[in-house]
Short mmCIF file of C-alpha atoms in Angstrom, two decimals:
data_model
loop_
_atom_site.label_atom_id
_atom_site.label_comp_id
_atom_site.label_asym_id
_atom_site.label_seq_id
_atom_site.Cartn_x
_atom_site.Cartn_y
_atom_site.Cartn_z
CA MET A 1 3.55 -17.12 -21.12
CA ASP A 2 6.32 -16.83 -19.13
CA TYR A 3 6.62 -16.73 -15.40
CA ASP A 4 7.55 -13.79 -14.04
CA ASP A 5 8.67 -13.70 -10.15
CA ASP A 6 7.99 -10.33 -9.56
CA ASP A 7 4.28 -10.58 -10.93
CA ASP A 8 3.55 -13.11 -8.06
CA ARG A 9 2.00 -11.58 -5.17
CA ARG A 10 1.40 -14.67 -3.29
CA THR A 11 2.68 -15.05 0.01
CA ALA A 12 4.83 -18.28 1.35
CA LEU A 13 3.29 -19.89 4.18
CA SER A 14 5.47 -19.69 7.67
CA ASN A 15 6.55 -22.83 9.60
CA GLY A 16 3.52 -22.41 11.94
CA GLU A 17 0.70 -22.23 9.29
CA SER A 18 -1.34 -25.67 8.51
CA ILE A 19 -1.96 -26.90 5.11
CA PRO A 20 -4.88 -26.59 4.39
CA PRO A 21 -5.69 -23.46 6.64
CA GLY A 22 -7.79 -23.45 9.59
CA ASP A 23 -10.57 -21.61 7.39
CA TRP A 24 -11.99 -23.59 4.83
CA GLU A 25 -13.95 -21.00 2.73
CA GLY A 26 -12.79 -21.42 -0.61
CA PHE A 27 -10.93 -24.78 -0.32
CA GLY A 28 -13.68 -26.92 -1.68
CA ARG A 29 -15.26 -30.44 -0.80
CA ALA A 30 -12.44 -32.67 -1.65
CA ALA A 31 -10.17 -31.02 0.88
CA ARG A 32 -12.50 -31.09 3.78
CA THR A 33 -13.25 -34.49 2.72
CA GLU A 34 -9.72 -35.69 3.26
CA ALA A 35 -9.55 -33.49 6.18
CA ILE A 36 -12.33 -35.26 7.86
CA LEU A 37 -11.17 -38.60 6.89
CA ALA A 38 -7.50 -38.02 8.33
CA GLU A 39 -8.98 -36.76 11.32
CA GLN A 40 -11.72 -39.29 12.15
CA ARG A 41 -10.50 -42.25 11.00
CA PRO A 42 -8.23 -43.33 13.68
CA ARG A 43 -10.72 -42.46 16.08
CA LEU A 44 -13.78 -44.75 14.28
CA ALA A 45 -11.10 -47.35 14.25
CA GLY A 46 -10.27 -47.45 17.66
CA PHE A 47 -13.85 -47.23 18.45
CA PHE A 48 -14.98 -50.46 16.23
CA ARG A 49 -11.60 -52.28 17.74
CA ARG A 50 -13.22 -52.33 21.16
CA ASN A 51 -16.58 -53.28 20.11
CA ALA A 52 -16.34 -55.25 16.88
CA HIS A 53 -14.69 -58.34 16.02
CA PRO A 54 -11.13 -57.47 14.51
CA GLN A 55 -11.53 -58.54 11.30
CA ASP A 56 -14.80 -56.38 10.73
CA VAL A 57 -13.10 -52.89 11.68
CA ALA A 58 -12.14 -51.93 8.26
CA ASP A 59 -15.51 -52.62 6.99
CA LEU A 60 -17.41 -50.73 9.73
CA VAL A 61 -15.13 -47.76 9.26
CA GLN A 62 -15.69 -47.50 5.75
CA GLU A 63 -19.52 -47.96 6.39
CA SER A 64 -19.52 -45.37 8.73
CA PHE A 65 -17.89 -42.91 6.26
CA ARG A 66 -19.66 -44.37 3.37
CA ARG A 67 -23.15 -42.99 5.64
CA PHE A 68 -21.59 -39.86 6.24
CA PHE A 69 -20.62 -38.41 2.87
CA THR A 70 -23.78 -40.04 1.37
CA ALA A 71 -25.74 -38.12 4.15
CA LYS A 72 -28.01 -35.31 2.59
CA GLY A 73 -25.98 -31.96 3.40
CA TYR A 74 -22.86 -33.55 4.92
CA PHE A 75 -20.77 -30.68 3.93
CA HIS A 76 -23.08 -28.66 6.24
CA ILE A 77 -23.02 -30.95 9.00
CA GLY A 78 -21.00 -28.42 10.92
CA ASP A 79 -17.14 -27.96 11.96
CA LYS A 80 -17.53 -31.29 14.30
CA PRO A 81 -18.56 -34.60 12.20
CA GLY A 82 -17.18 -36.57 14.99
CA ALA A 83 -20.48 -36.48 16.78
CA TYR A 84 -22.17 -37.71 13.47
CA LEU A 85 -19.83 -40.16 12.94
CA ALA A 86 -20.04 -41.73 16.48
CA GLN A 87 -23.74 -41.84 16.13
CA THR A 88 -23.50 -43.47 12.86
CA ALA A 89 -20.67 -45.82 14.56
CA ARG A 90 -23.23 -47.01 17.40
CA THR A 91 -26.10 -47.23 15.11
CA LEU A 92 -23.80 -49.84 12.55
CA LEU A 93 -23.14 -51.80 15.82
CA LYS A 94 -26.44 -52.21 17.09
CA GLU A 95 -27.54 -53.14 13.53
CA ARG A 96 -24.91 -55.62 13.36
CA ALA A 97 -26.06 -57.17 16.52
CA ARG A 98 -29.71 -57.53 15.51
CA THR A 99 -28.88 -58.69 12.18
CA GLY A 100 -26.38 -61.35 13.90
CA ALA A 101 -29.13 -62.31 16.37
CA ARG A 102 -31.73 -62.77 13.39
CA ARG A 103 -29.25 -65.15 11.77
CA GLN A 104 -28.30 -66.82 14.73
CA HIS A 105 -31.76 -67.58 15.41
CA SER A 106 -32.49 -68.89 11.96
CA ALA A 107 -29.68 -71.00 12.11
CA HIS A 108 -30.66 -72.43 15.52
CA HIS A 109 -31.94 -76.07 15.27
CA SER A 110 -33.88 -77.73 18.11
CA PHE A 111 -32.80 -81.55 18.61
CA GLU A 112 -36.80 -81.88 19.11
CA GLU A 113 -37.45 -81.04 15.48
CA GLU A 114 -37.65 -84.33 13.31
CA ASP A 115 -35.01 -83.23 10.46
CA VAL A 116 -32.28 -82.97 13.15
CA ALA A 117 -33.34 -85.72 15.52
CA GLY A 118 -34.99 -88.05 12.89
CA PRO A 119 -37.82 -90.16 13.10
CA ASP A 120 -38.97 -91.74 16.37
CA PRO A 121 -37.16 -94.87 16.28
CA HIS A 122 -40.28 -96.98 17.82
CA SER A 123 -42.37 -95.33 14.76
CA VAL A 124 -39.46 -96.39 12.28
CA LEU A 125 -39.84 -100.34 13.57
CA GLU A 126 -43.27 -100.14 13.35
CA ALA A 127 -43.31 -98.80 9.88
CA ARG A 128 -41.04 -101.59 8.74
CA ASP A 129 -42.81 -104.36 10.52
CA LEU A 130 -46.15 -103.02 8.76
CA LEU A 131 -44.27 -102.98 5.63
CA ARG A 132 -43.10 -106.52 5.90
CA ARG A 133 -46.62 -107.60 6.69
CA ALA A 134 -47.82 -106.13 3.55
CA GLU A 135 -45.27 -107.74 1.21
CA GLU A 136 -46.06 -110.84 2.85
CA ALA A 137 -49.70 -110.55 2.18
CA LEU A 138 -48.84 -109.64 -1.66
CA ALA A 139 -46.89 -112.59 -1.90
CA GLU A 140 -49.77 -114.57 -0.49
CA LEU A 141 -51.94 -113.44 -3.53
CA ASP A 142 -52.38 -115.29 -6.71
CA PRO A 143 -50.13 -113.76 -9.53
CA THR A 144 -52.65 -112.31 -11.39
CA THR A 145 -54.23 -110.25 -8.14
CA ARG A 146 -50.81 -109.25 -7.20
CA ASP A 147 -50.12 -107.76 -10.68
CA VAL A 148 -53.14 -106.05 -10.98
CA PHE A 149 -53.02 -104.45 -7.54
CA LEU A 150 -49.41 -103.51 -8.16
CA MET A 151 -50.21 -102.18 -11.98
CA HIS A 152 -52.76 -100.05 -10.47
CA ARG A 153 -50.90 -98.59 -7.08
CA VAL A 154 -47.23 -98.50 -8.02
CA GLU A 155 -47.46 -98.08 -11.90
CA ASN A 156 -50.40 -95.98 -11.72
CA LEU A 157 -52.24 -97.47 -14.29
CA GLY A 158 -56.26 -96.97 -14.46
CA TYR A 159 -58.90 -99.91 -14.38
CA SER A 160 -59.56 -99.91 -18.26
CA GLU A 161 -55.88 -99.74 -18.90
CA ILE A 162 -55.14 -102.67 -16.68
CA ALA A 163 -58.21 -104.62 -18.12
CA ARG A 164 -56.90 -104.04 -21.77
CA ILE A 165 -53.29 -105.32 -20.77
CA LYS A 166 -54.63 -108.44 -18.75
CA GLY A 167 -57.32 -109.27 -21.18
CA ILE A 168 -59.95 -109.01 -18.31
CA GLY A 169 -63.16 -106.92 -17.66
CA VAL A 170 -62.80 -103.69 -16.08
CA LYS A 171 -65.19 -105.26 -13.31
CA ARG A 172 -62.85 -108.28 -12.68
CA VAL A 173 -60.04 -105.65 -12.46
CA GLU A 174 -61.88 -103.78 -9.58
CA LYS A 175 -62.68 -107.10 -7.81
CA LEU A 176 -58.89 -108.31 -7.77
CA ILE A 177 -57.77 -104.68 -6.60
CA SER A 178 -60.32 -104.93 -3.52
CA LYS A 179 -59.28 -108.58 -2.65
CA ALA A 180 -55.65 -107.32 -2.63
CA VAL A 181 -56.52 -104.33 -0.47
CA THR A 182 -58.32 -106.44 1.88
CA ALA A 183 -55.67 -109.02 2.17
CA ILE A 184 -53.25 -106.11 2.98
CA ARG A 185 -55.50 -104.56 5.49
CA LYS A 186 -55.91 -108.03 7.32
CA ALA A 187 -52.10 -108.14 7.42
CA ARG A 188 -52.02 -104.69 8.76
CA ASP A 189 -54.25 -105.45 11.71
CA ARG A 190 -53.00 -108.50 12.47
CA GLN A 191 -50.11 -108.42 15.54
CA SER A 192 -47.22 -110.35 14.84
#
């Protein structure tokens, strides 16, 4: 089919008319969306530049528009989407402030806490001294008593296993462990 200029009844736009025209009837959602974006983006960006970190401006503008366009019935919000977008922008800043405060609070470490400050130096010295005394007490024990004690406490062997390995009775194992524990307790209670 050939295009015939005589059959075209459309009128050309005059220089004073805007594209798209002021009344939106018949122009669809895509054109309205583009117009809202073009009109509101500079306002939102300016608001966020004044109230947020510069690196966050683009993300905040995008999130504002995402919320606007996914809002139920956004097309019918009215002729003034700026009010809705302004409220959305303020809400986003409040949400960011709340999550930022939570993040900052959860990242805070008090120097009073042991994981940051470390253990009390006095307690560390006492523990080292106690360990030294226990080692000395074990060293003073006869080799069989020391071996039986270490097999039970370090290697987690049961009395019957130790008795079988050492070739002694279970009662003898109990007595040797008791002897070792008593020697360590005495060493612990003794002051250097």
